[in-house]
Amino acid sequence: MRNEMRGLELCGVAVVVLLAGCDHPTAIPPIPTPPARPTMTIADAAHGVGHPHFYFLPPLVPNPSFSGTFDPTLGPLLAVDVCRVDAGACVTPLIASFTSSGGATSASVRLDAAAEWYSVNWNTKAAALDPSQTYRIRVSVAGLTIGYADVDVVESGSELKNVQTGEFVGLLDGRTLPIKFRIERDPAIIAHVLHSQNYTAGQVAIVLQRDFGLGAQASATILFGESYVGVDVGQALKDVFNVASGDAALILKTAGFDVAGVGAALQSVYQHTSAQAAGLLKFVGFTVNEVTDALSTVFHEPATALAQILKNVGFPAEEVARGLHMELQLTLRDVAQILKDVGFDATPIARAVHIEFQLVGQAVAQILKDLAFESGAVAQALQVEFRLVAKDVAQLLKDVGFDPSAIARGLQAAFQLAAPEVAQILKDLLFNPEAIAQALNAEFHLLAADVAQILKDLGIDPLGIMRALDVEFRLSPGQVAEILKDLASDPAAIAQGLHDEYRLTVAEIARVLKEVGYHPDAIGRVLHTQFQLLDRDVAKILHDLGIDPTEIARALAVEFQIASLDVAQILKDLGIGPGGILTALRASFNVLQDAGAQLLKDVGFGPSDIAQGVQSAFQLGPQDTAQILKNLGYGVGEITAVLKDVFQLGVSVIADILHAIGL
């Protein structure tokens, strides 16, 4: 306040006053020692804590040294007050108050121009002072306290000695304390006087420059101390000192003006826009909160425009967020949206909401997703701000609702992962094979076969792979089976997948397996083990697929471990001719012509069919064939009919053959 000395500190020196009750004081009984009072103070230039051009003079203090120019013009504005001190401050009512208005009397403030001091006499007896109290002599100019001295009241001469100075304070007539002081010409005091006389800041600045040679900074500091507003001081800097706006902003801040005062000066005096002012306010060292306050209260900028200005002048996102949150009291979501609206990308926004709102990773990810940032930007932000590994980032992306394709995109963008690495993470996150396949196709543009290989490497079974390929690539059963075969998948698993995923019949499954190149043995095994078909059913399906009887016979022999006779019967039941049967039996069971012919007979073939079979399978001539038929128990007539019908032989040749074989 103007009525108290600014910035004064204790120096541990006191003025001691002797109270004389009469010319012959009577003995006073001892009294208990009073409680210790606060440390008493003298505040003037000599003691280092008072006004730099104000000095108390003897007899209050020892004679000080000084070098300034005495100011004899302040008399009408001076006041000397005496008050009681409580908690370090004067309390009312005043004990005494002196001004120059009482005339040139000892009880009025008087000027001694020759001695270069002001003085007044204080009649302490009339004040009825209490020795248990501390009193203060306070000197002010136009209401500005420029110095004071605390007074300790004592009751006897033995208590007079001042322990700090070793001096005694003499009393005029035993009851009056002379108060003398010196005031030198001082710019701050003159400024205060002029201010009290309604001088403008500019007028005061002219005086400070002209009479004291003060520059812009010193003048602004004094004007600030006089409580001139920033706009008026700014105008003075411009008009009196020709200071540019940037220098004015720094001078005003250094002088002690807050950001609103500096901002108002830039706006009113220098006609700066909010953006121009913000740049200067930041340049001279105001914080983002302070600049935000100025943009809001001085320039009345709405939140988004304000944030854009803060960004444009170089405040990072986390500081912009702090200004919006702390000064404008905006919520988290409002702050985040504004940061995005003014052009901050996901990474600085993540940092801003993390720092300003103390958010954890998932909350940051959710905010960024809600702001419609794509997964790659969110993943990069999480990785940069929280130093997360790829799997942790992927988990957060999943937790906030990104689909597998978006997660794959995010991982690739933030970590440059290859497709198999992404697929492994997606699998670890418990996404199904279809979702993984979709992500691999969408993000890496892989072929179905490449996706299938990755899925297999992840340990996904053929059924899962088949379903994924069907859903994502819309492949036919044959295309899927081909891919799985190339992956060395078990044909039984492929068959089961074709059955479960495509709802194929057993015959259709066998056809697909054949088309993709599986051997009949493998097909037969699948039909038997996977679908529990009997040997005859397997043989029929293989036959219907156009598989050679030899392959059918081998498949039956391998899978069902049945004898050649059973195979022959099955083949015959399928409508396969004797030649085909014998060829198959020869290849699968190493059956020779005699045994083969017997098998044909055993399964019900007649001699002509047997003859055709052995001729076809073993390339036997008429005589060897006739011999086999004879060995099978066929008579002359049956053999003759075979030689005639099958080999187209004449009577004489037939007779020779019959003779040769002993008929």
XYZ file of C-alpha atoms in Angstrom:
663
model
C 0.000 0.000 0.000
C 1.066 3.603 -0.584
C 0.922 4.317 3.122
C 3.635 1.794 4.023
C 7.288 1.606 3.043
C 7.804 -0.905 0.235
C 10.456 -3.602 0.607
C 11.833 -2.616 3.989
C 13.612 -5.200 6.126
C 14.764 -5.397 9.738
C 18.179 -4.074 10.641
C 18.110 -4.625 14.393
C 18.616 -0.950 15.460
C 16.233 0.854 17.880
C 15.682 4.382 19.172
C 15.470 4.568 22.964
C 13.366 7.231 24.713
C 13.646 8.155 28.414
C 10.388 8.985 30.134
C 10.936 11.602 32.897
C 8.052 11.680 35.355
C 9.306 14.741 37.281
C 12.508 16.610 38.265
C 13.032 14.288 41.286
C 11.742 10.853 40.379
C 10.876 8.556 43.222
C 12.043 5.000 43.335
C 9.894 2.645 41.346
C 9.474 -0.897 42.618
C 10.920 -3.564 40.385
C 8.474 -5.006 37.920
C 8.554 -8.395 36.244
C 10.475 -8.553 33.010
C 7.950 -8.149 30.174
C 7.739 -10.654 27.373
C 10.249 -10.134 24.597
C 8.958 -7.800 21.884
C 9.621 -8.132 18.171
C 12.976 -6.889 16.898
C 12.820 -3.128 16.385
C 13.910 -1.392 13.223
C 15.238 1.791 11.702
C 14.540 2.023 8.001
C 16.547 4.648 6.146
C 19.375 4.818 3.624
C 22.085 4.652 6.293
C 20.797 1.340 7.542
C 20.517 -0.176 4.094
C 16.820 -0.989 4.198
C 15.128 2.345 3.818
C 14.614 4.730 0.969
C 17.990 5.368 -0.727
C 17.716 9.155 -0.321
C 16.169 9.398 3.150
C 18.278 9.685 6.322
C 17.382 10.008 9.997
C 19.725 12.433 11.756
C 20.953 12.878 15.325
C 19.816 12.627 18.002
C 17.786 9.634 16.757
C 20.854 8.025 15.130
C 24.543 8.761 14.779
C 25.334 11.299 12.088
C 25.221 9.412 8.733
C 27.273 10.083 5.615
C 25.500 11.073 2.402
C 26.318 12.554 -0.988
C 23.030 13.366 -2.689
C 21.385 16.735 -3.344
C 19.036 17.905 -0.619
C 15.457 18.463 -1.733
C 13.959 21.488 0.033
C 10.675 21.422 -1.923
C 8.876 18.665 -0.087
C 7.838 20.472 3.096
C 4.164 20.962 2.245
C 3.881 17.288 1.400
C 5.636 15.877 4.465
C 4.001 14.114 7.388
C 5.595 12.648 10.500
C 3.398 10.201 12.393
C 3.903 8.308 15.621
C 2.002 5.091 16.084
C 1.934 1.981 18.189
C 3.391 -1.095 16.483
C 1.596 -4.392 16.473
C 2.765 -7.374 14.406
C 5.266 -5.154 12.631
C 2.762 -2.523 11.447
C 1.258 0.721 12.662
C -2.128 0.544 14.306
C -4.660 3.310 14.717
C -5.342 5.646 16.285
C -2.062 7.493 15.787
C -0.178 8.654 18.867
C 0.849 11.898 17.139
C 0.891 13.369 13.636
C 2.897 16.366 12.396
C 2.834 18.326 9.127
C 4.070 21.724 8.018
C 0.579 23.214 8.194
C 1.008 24.214 11.802
C 3.485 26.923 10.818
C 7.121 27.382 11.821
C 6.746 25.920 15.298
C 8.693 23.125 16.936
C 5.576 20.975 16.834
C 5.328 21.367 13.071
C 7.516 19.927 10.349
C 10.068 22.647 9.597
C 12.673 23.094 6.899
C 16.200 24.161 7.757
C 17.526 24.897 4.299
C 20.965 25.871 5.532
C 21.393 22.711 7.562
C 19.627 20.709 4.829
C 17.197 18.901 7.060
C 13.577 18.759 8.128
C 12.669 18.490 11.795
C 9.829 18.315 14.292
C 9.783 17.994 18.084
C 7.679 15.284 19.671
C 6.545 15.869 23.228
C 6.697 12.331 24.578
C 5.267 13.246 27.960
C 2.020 14.426 26.417
C 1.682 11.100 24.588
C 1.474 9.055 27.818
C 3.576 6.234 26.363
C 3.462 2.684 27.689
C 6.926 1.173 28.344
C 5.574 -2.280 27.449
C 4.754 -1.163 23.906
C 6.834 -0.416 20.836
C 6.229 2.803 18.924
C 7.184 3.898 15.458
C 8.142 7.270 14.002
C 7.077 7.257 10.359
C 7.980 9.837 7.704
C 5.948 10.110 4.483
C 5.799 12.311 1.402
C 2.347 12.783 -0.126
C 1.256 9.588 1.581
C 4.349 7.549 0.557
C 6.245 6.194 3.556
C 9.950 6.792 2.940
C 11.371 5.810 6.326
C 10.596 4.925 9.920
C 12.244 4.263 13.262
C 10.911 2.033 16.013
C 11.073 3.522 19.517
C 11.701 1.630 22.744
C 10.340 3.471 25.787
C 12.423 3.196 29.015
C 11.808 4.562 32.493
C 15.296 5.309 33.764
C 18.616 6.576 32.556
C 20.263 3.239 33.203
C 18.120 1.730 30.454
C 18.909 4.376 27.900
C 22.016 2.922 26.373
C 21.387 1.568 22.880
C 23.128 -1.758 22.654
C 23.498 -1.479 18.848
C 25.060 1.997 18.643
C 26.368 2.784 22.091
C 24.680 6.229 21.849
C 22.287 8.050 24.159
C 19.277 9.915 22.765
C 19.056 13.378 24.318
C 15.632 14.775 25.176
C 14.782 18.465 24.836
C 13.543 19.684 28.190
C 13.511 16.077 29.353
C 10.206 15.348 27.650
C 10.614 16.166 23.972
C 12.269 14.031 21.274
C 13.744 15.998 18.349
C 13.062 14.166 15.080
C 15.402 15.279 12.317
C 15.753 13.795 8.846
C 17.218 14.549 5.442
C 15.534 13.900 2.087
C 17.547 14.116 -1.114
C 16.235 14.601 -4.582
C 14.968 11.201 -5.704
C 13.137 10.213 -8.917
C 10.776 7.811 -7.162
C 9.740 10.429 -4.633
C 9.280 13.058 -7.351
C 7.239 10.604 -9.408
C 5.024 9.932 -6.429
C 4.554 13.619 -5.786
C 3.670 14.277 -9.423
C 1.306 11.329 -9.458
C -0.430 12.661 -6.380
C -0.880 15.891 -8.330
C -2.557 13.983 -11.186
C 0.333 14.060 -13.628
C 0.012 11.496 -16.407
C 2.552 8.737 -16.828
C 3.933 10.500 -19.876
C 4.338 13.774 -17.997
C 6.091 12.024 -15.140
C 8.363 10.223 -17.599
C 9.388 13.544 -19.138
C 10.398 14.841 -15.711
C 12.302 11.656 -14.883
C 14.196 11.849 -18.153
C 14.842 15.603 -18.022
C 15.660 16.096 -14.344
C 17.235 12.760 -13.475
C 18.469 11.459 -16.831
C 16.558 8.219 -16.412
C 16.087 5.901 -19.345
C 13.069 3.899 -20.410
C 13.567 0.932 -18.091
C 14.218 2.917 -14.924
C 11.311 5.250 -15.667
C 8.942 2.359 -16.349
C 9.947 0.683 -13.098
C 9.200 3.840 -11.131
C 5.896 4.333 -12.938
C 4.952 0.742 -12.140
C 5.732 1.416 -8.492
C 3.348 4.331 -8.706
C 0.601 1.997 -9.971
C 0.233 3.554 -13.376
C -1.502 1.076 -15.709
C 0.376 -0.707 -18.461
C -1.310 1.178 -21.298
C -0.283 4.548 -19.843
C 3.292 3.455 -19.208
C 3.454 1.914 -22.671
C 2.269 5.195 -24.164
C 4.974 7.018 -22.205
C 7.639 4.620 -23.484
C 6.525 5.224 -27.040
C 6.059 9.012 -26.804
C 8.913 9.976 -24.487
C 11.547 7.370 -25.231
C 10.532 6.323 -28.774
C 10.595 2.654 -27.729
C 9.488 0.023 -30.266
C 6.831 -2.504 -29.315
C 9.139 -5.431 -28.693
C 11.409 -3.420 -26.435
C 8.385 -1.926 -24.708
C 7.037 -5.386 -23.921
C 10.327 -6.413 -22.336
C 10.644 -3.139 -20.413
C 7.116 -3.397 -19.061
C 7.620 -7.010 -17.994
C 10.933 -6.212 -16.341
C 9.306 -3.286 -14.552
C 6.801 -5.694 -13.013
C 3.698 -5.418 -15.161
C 1.706 -8.605 -15.568
C 0.835 -10.053 -18.922
C -2.517 -8.313 -19.089
C -0.868 -4.943 -18.604
C 1.754 -5.626 -21.239
C -0.810 -7.076 -23.618
C -3.104 -4.102 -23.208
C -0.212 -1.761 -23.993
C 0.657 -3.689 -27.149
C -2.967 -3.591 -28.227
C -3.825 0.014 -27.367
C -0.517 1.807 -27.820
C 1.055 -0.175 -30.651
C -2.144 -1.361 -32.332
C -0.915 -4.932 -32.384
C -3.177 -7.814 -33.277
C -3.571 -10.676 -30.866
C -1.177 -12.792 -32.919
C 1.482 -10.074 -32.984
C 1.104 -9.459 -29.279
C 1.305 -13.169 -28.460
C 4.588 -13.478 -30.322
C 6.094 -10.598 -28.373
C 4.720 -11.797 -25.055
C 6.307 -15.183 -25.618
C 9.545 -13.585 -26.785
C 9.919 -11.531 -23.608
C 9.411 -14.590 -21.424
C 5.773 -14.820 -20.436
C 4.576 -18.371 -19.881
C 1.910 -20.018 -21.976
C -0.596 -19.574 -19.158
C 0.149 -15.877 -19.042
C -0.066 -15.460 -22.811
C -3.319 -17.414 -22.797
C -4.671 -15.098 -20.132
C -3.784 -12.035 -22.210
C -5.318 -13.428 -25.379
C -8.494 -14.233 -23.493
C -8.930 -11.193 -21.255
C -7.324 -8.480 -23.358
C -8.038 -9.628 -26.913
C -11.125 -11.740 -26.132
C -10.039 -14.506 -28.459
C -12.215 -17.673 -28.461
C -10.531 -20.893 -27.453
C -9.770 -22.338 -30.889
C -8.448 -19.086 -32.331
C -6.423 -18.593 -29.163
C -4.895 -22.059 -29.473
C -4.036 -21.428 -33.109
C -2.176 -18.287 -32.124
C -0.272 -20.112 -29.388
C 0.734 -22.782 -31.868
C 1.739 -20.250 -34.496
C 4.024 -18.373 -32.123
C 5.847 -21.575 -31.240
C 4.305 -23.008 -28.100
C 4.370 -26.843 -28.225
C 1.168 -28.818 -27.879
C 1.662 -29.655 -24.215
C 2.014 -25.970 -23.341
C -0.992 -25.010 -25.455
C -2.933 -27.705 -23.600
C -1.781 -26.278 -20.287
C -3.002 -22.820 -21.218
C -6.380 -24.087 -22.400
C -6.823 -26.286 -19.350
C -5.494 -24.042 -16.594
C -6.560 -20.622 -17.850
C -9.759 -21.398 -19.761
C -10.760 -24.383 -17.596
C -11.471 -26.537 -20.648
C -12.075 -30.265 -20.309
C -9.756 -32.957 -21.597
C -11.831 -33.699 -24.683
C -12.279 -30.049 -25.538
C -8.550 -29.449 -25.251
C -7.725 -32.476 -27.389
C -10.224 -31.491 -30.065
C -8.891 -27.951 -30.230
C -5.314 -29.211 -30.518
C -6.353 -31.299 -33.503
C -8.381 -28.463 -34.999
C -5.370 -26.153 -34.978
C -3.189 -28.672 -36.755
C -1.308 -30.668 -34.156
C -0.891 -34.298 -35.168
C -1.407 -37.335 -32.974
C 2.055 -37.529 -31.407
C 2.165 -34.025 -29.872
C -1.463 -34.350 -28.810
C -0.608 -37.614 -27.056
C 2.206 -35.876 -25.237
C -0.017 -32.940 -24.331
C -2.850 -34.973 -22.790
C -0.375 -37.330 -21.131
C 1.491 -34.502 -19.418
C -1.344 -32.077 -18.720
C -4.042 -34.571 -17.711
C -1.793 -37.405 -16.456
C -3.406 -39.939 -18.777
C -2.181 -43.517 -19.178
C -1.641 -45.148 -22.539
C -5.111 -46.584 -23.064
C -6.806 -43.294 -22.230
C -4.514 -41.472 -24.652
C -5.242 -44.034 -27.360
C -8.976 -43.632 -26.802
C -8.772 -39.851 -27.082
C -6.791 -40.083 -30.309
C -9.224 -42.613 -31.756
C -12.166 -40.435 -30.785
C -10.468 -37.595 -32.643
C -10.578 -39.807 -35.772
C -6.845 -40.263 -36.046
C -6.063 -43.346 -38.098
C -4.378 -46.273 -36.426
C -0.917 -45.583 -37.807
C -0.847 -42.136 -36.242
C -2.170 -43.492 -32.938
C 0.406 -46.282 -32.894
C 3.253 -43.870 -33.616
C 2.056 -41.539 -30.887
C 1.881 -44.339 -28.314
C 5.301 -45.643 -29.279
C 6.943 -42.226 -29.085
C 5.244 -40.948 -25.944
C 5.203 -44.117 -23.823
C 8.169 -46.002 -25.358
C 6.008 -49.075 -25.884
C 6.955 -52.187 -27.820
C 4.856 -53.291 -30.770
C 2.803 -55.884 -28.903
C 1.825 -53.396 -26.192
C 0.821 -50.823 -28.778
C -1.242 -53.456 -30.586
C -2.993 -54.381 -27.342
C -3.923 -50.753 -26.715
C -5.203 -50.369 -30.268
C -7.362 -53.425 -29.766
C -8.566 -52.225 -26.365
C -9.865 -48.974 -27.834
C -11.669 -50.738 -30.673
C -9.424 -50.727 -33.733
C -10.050 -53.735 -35.996
C -7.243 -56.149 -36.946
C -6.588 -54.477 -40.300
C -6.226 -51.101 -38.618
C -3.940 -52.613 -35.977
C -1.798 -54.151 -38.714
C -1.617 -50.781 -40.426
C -0.617 -49.127 -37.180
C 2.119 -51.646 -36.429
C 3.551 -51.353 -39.904
C 3.556 -47.560 -39.711
C 5.035 -47.278 -36.230
C 7.442 -50.219 -36.204
C 7.928 -51.146 -39.887
C 7.084 -54.758 -39.082
C 6.954 -57.430 -41.755
C 3.760 -59.335 -42.401
C 4.704 -62.462 -40.374
C 5.551 -60.305 -37.335
C 2.254 -58.488 -37.570
C 0.410 -61.780 -37.966
C 2.074 -63.206 -34.857
C 1.030 -60.201 -32.786
C -2.537 -60.433 -34.057
C -2.619 -64.105 -33.157
C -1.242 -63.315 -29.689
C -4.095 -60.848 -29.312
C -6.474 -63.787 -29.956
C -7.778 -62.613 -33.312
C -9.150 -65.479 -35.417
C -7.487 -66.625 -38.655
C -10.072 -64.873 -40.834
C -9.309 -61.523 -39.190
C -5.581 -62.080 -39.521
C -5.933 -62.997 -43.187
C -8.019 -59.920 -43.811
C -5.415 -57.713 -42.122
C -2.536 -59.242 -44.088
C -4.395 -58.833 -47.356
C -5.521 -55.286 -46.640
C -2.252 -53.942 -45.301
C 0.394 -55.950 -47.162
C -1.585 -56.893 -50.298
C -0.422 -60.491 -50.072
C -1.547 -63.316 -52.324
C -3.701 -66.016 -50.835
C -0.843 -68.515 -50.901
C 1.427 -66.121 -48.979
C -1.269 -65.529 -46.394
C -1.788 -69.268 -46.050
C 1.936 -69.819 -45.497
C 2.002 -67.211 -42.735
C -1.062 -68.711 -41.088
C 0.500 -72.148 -41.210
C 3.724 -70.797 -39.695
C 1.635 -69.413 -36.861
C 0.400 -72.924 -36.117
C -3.102 -72.459 -37.462
C -4.656 -75.736 -38.599
C -5.738 -76.379 -42.199
C -9.380 -75.846 -41.347
C -8.606 -72.420 -39.932
C -6.496 -71.560 -42.969
C -9.186 -72.808 -45.318
C -11.857 -70.754 -43.610
C -9.646 -67.660 -43.681
C -8.903 -68.062 -47.392
C -12.546 -68.687 -48.169
C -13.733 -65.619 -46.246
C -11.043 -63.210 -47.377
C -10.253 -64.319 -50.923
C -13.446 -66.136 -51.936
C -11.451 -69.036 -53.349
C -13.005 -72.174 -54.746
C -12.543 -75.459 -52.896
C -10.013 -76.569 -55.482
C -7.977 -73.362 -55.144
C -7.897 -73.649 -51.391
C -6.997 -77.342 -51.550
C -4.196 -76.564 -54.003
C -2.721 -73.968 -51.655
C -2.947 -76.299 -48.680
C -1.359 -79.114 -50.664
C 1.512 -76.812 -51.592
C 1.912 -76.161 -47.879
C 2.322 -79.937 -47.367
C -0.870 -80.115 -45.380
C -2.234 -83.533 -44.542
C -4.827 -84.530 -47.153
C -7.125 -85.807 -44.405
C -7.130 -82.331 -42.850
C -7.787 -80.793 -46.250
C -10.638 -83.208 -46.800
C -12.145 -82.405 -43.440
C -11.842 -78.718 -44.180
C -13.568 -79.120 -47.528
C -16.337 -80.962 -45.787
C -16.757 -78.485 -42.914
C -16.125 -75.203 -44.731
C -17.610 -75.896 -48.163
C -20.068 -78.621 -47.208
C -18.832 -80.908 -50.001
C -19.909 -84.526 -50.331
C -17.355 -87.277 -50.015
C -17.314 -87.793 -53.762
C -16.803 -84.070 -54.330
C -13.984 -84.037 -51.828
C -12.314 -86.979 -53.576
C -12.614 -85.156 -56.899
C -10.985 -82.018 -55.458
C -8.164 -84.091 -54.018
C -7.642 -85.758 -57.369
C -7.686 -82.418 -59.184
C -4.992 -80.985 -56.972
C -2.800 -84.007 -57.637
C -3.141 -86.309 -54.693
C -2.317 -89.967 -55.445
C -5.197 -92.464 -55.350
C -3.552 -94.148 -52.395
C -3.823 -90.886 -50.461
C -7.375 -90.317 -51.624
C -8.329 -93.858 -50.641
C -6.777 -93.369 -47.230
C -8.710 -90.154 -46.692
C -11.983 -91.744 -47.729
C -11.399 -94.650 -45.432
C -9.953 -92.981 -42.353
C -11.700 -89.623 -42.493
C -15.126 -90.715 -43.646
C -15.095 -94.432 -42.656
C -15.945 -95.706 -46.164
C -15.694 -99.400 -46.946
C -13.344 -100.778 -49.580
C -16.061 -101.165 -52.187
C -17.295 -97.595 -51.623
C -13.763 -96.236 -51.911
C -13.197 -98.230 -55.072
C -16.398 -96.938 -56.619
C -15.532 -93.315 -55.874
C -12.076 -93.786 -57.320
C -13.537 -95.515 -60.353
C -16.073 -92.728 -60.816
C -13.191 -90.287 -60.805
C -11.723 -92.123 -63.767
C -8.816 -93.519 -61.859
C -7.072 -96.456 -63.535
C -7.953 -99.896 -62.110
C -4.326 -100.492 -61.321
C -4.320 -97.423 -59.051
C -7.601 -98.479 -57.532
C -6.216 -101.944 -56.811
C -3.100 -100.450 -55.229
C -5.167 -98.090 -53.108
C -7.345 -100.941 -51.891
C -4.376 -103.138 -51.152
C -2.494 -100.426 -49.292
C -5.371 -98.986 -47.294
C -7.502 -102.067 -46.611
C -4.871 -104.820 -46.679
C -7.225 -107.098 -48.636
C -6.285 -110.116 -50.749
C -6.031 -110.092 -54.515
C -9.212 -112.125 -54.859
C -11.193 -109.487 -52.969
C -9.661 -106.784 -55.102
C -10.531 -108.722 -58.227
C -14.105 -109.117 -57.085
C -14.428 -105.415 -56.300
C -12.983 -104.469 -59.658
C -15.316 -106.889 -61.428
C -18.261 -105.456 -59.520
C -17.226 -102.019 -60.769
C -17.554 -103.322 -64.324
C -13.866 -103.461 -65.021
C -12.997 -106.060 -67.654
C -10.771 -109.058 -67.100
C -7.853 -107.450 -68.851
C -8.025 -104.460 -66.601
C -8.395 -106.588 -63.533
C -5.423 -108.773 -64.392
C -3.307 -105.751 -65.217
C -4.206 -104.222 -61.872
C -3.565 -107.433 -59.977
C -0.282 -107.978 -61.747
C 0.869 -104.461 -60.795
C -0.450 -104.449 -57.258
C -0.006 -108.054 -56.194
C 2.609 -109.319 -58.667
C 0.114 -111.898 -59.867
C 1.348 -114.135 -62.721
C -0.806 -115.384 -65.596
C -1.850 -118.714 -64.091
C -2.798 -117.207 -60.737
C -4.426 -114.321 -62.499
C -6.505 -116.628 -64.675
C -7.555 -118.567 -61.600
C -8.628 -115.340 -59.902
C -10.705 -114.424 -62.902
C -12.360 -117.799 -62.830
C -12.868 -117.500 -59.063
C -14.706 -114.236 -59.436
C -16.962 -115.725 -62.105
C -15.420 -114.909 -65.456
C -15.909 -117.489 -68.214
C -13.166 -118.946 -70.401
C -13.483 -116.348 -73.151
C -13.150 -113.486 -70.629
C -10.239 -115.243 -68.974
C -8.567 -115.698 -72.343
C -9.055 -112.042 -73.208
C -7.747 -111.042 -69.790
C -4.533 -113.028 -69.903
C -3.972 -112.049 -73.531
C -4.379 -108.345 -72.604
C -2.478 -108.420 -69.337
C 0.335 -110.832 -70.240
C 0.369 -110.703 -74.059
C -0.018 -114.508 -74.243
C -0.477 -116.316 -77.502
C -3.244 -118.852 -78.352
C -1.320 -121.929 -77.247
C -0.297 -120.450 -73.833
C -3.803 -119.252 -73.311
C -5.182 -122.676 -74.226
C -2.759 -124.274 -71.790
C -3.933 -121.974 -68.960
C -7.549 -122.742 -69.749
C -6.758 -126.459 -69.740
C -5.031 -126.003 -66.359
C -8.165 -124.336 -65.100
C -10.117 -127.502 -66.041
C -11.797 -126.298 -69.156
C -12.547 -128.986 -71.781
C -11.822 -129.273 -75.501
C -15.046 -127.685 -76.531
C -14.628 -124.636 -74.310
C -11.012 -124.155 -75.308
C -11.840 -124.636 -79.013
C -14.566 -122.003 -78.746
C -12.106 -119.568 -77.112
C -9.434 -120.150 -79.796
C -11.956 -119.631 -82.505
C -13.794 -116.627 -81.018
C -10.965 -114.822 -79.249
C -8.025 -115.570 -81.547
C -9.973 -116.090 -84.810
C -8.084 -119.350 -85.584
C -8.981 -121.960 -88.190
C -9.807 -125.621 -87.519
C -6.391 -126.997 -88.428
C -4.516 -124.470 -86.227
C -6.877 -125.114 -83.383
C -6.317 -128.895 -83.820
C -2.536 -128.408 -83.675
C -2.818 -126.312 -80.485
C -5.071 -128.811 -78.817
C -2.654 -131.583 -79.815
C 0.251 -129.551 -78.466
C -1.376 -129.062 -75.066
C -2.255 -132.773 -74.858
C -5.886 -132.719 -75.857
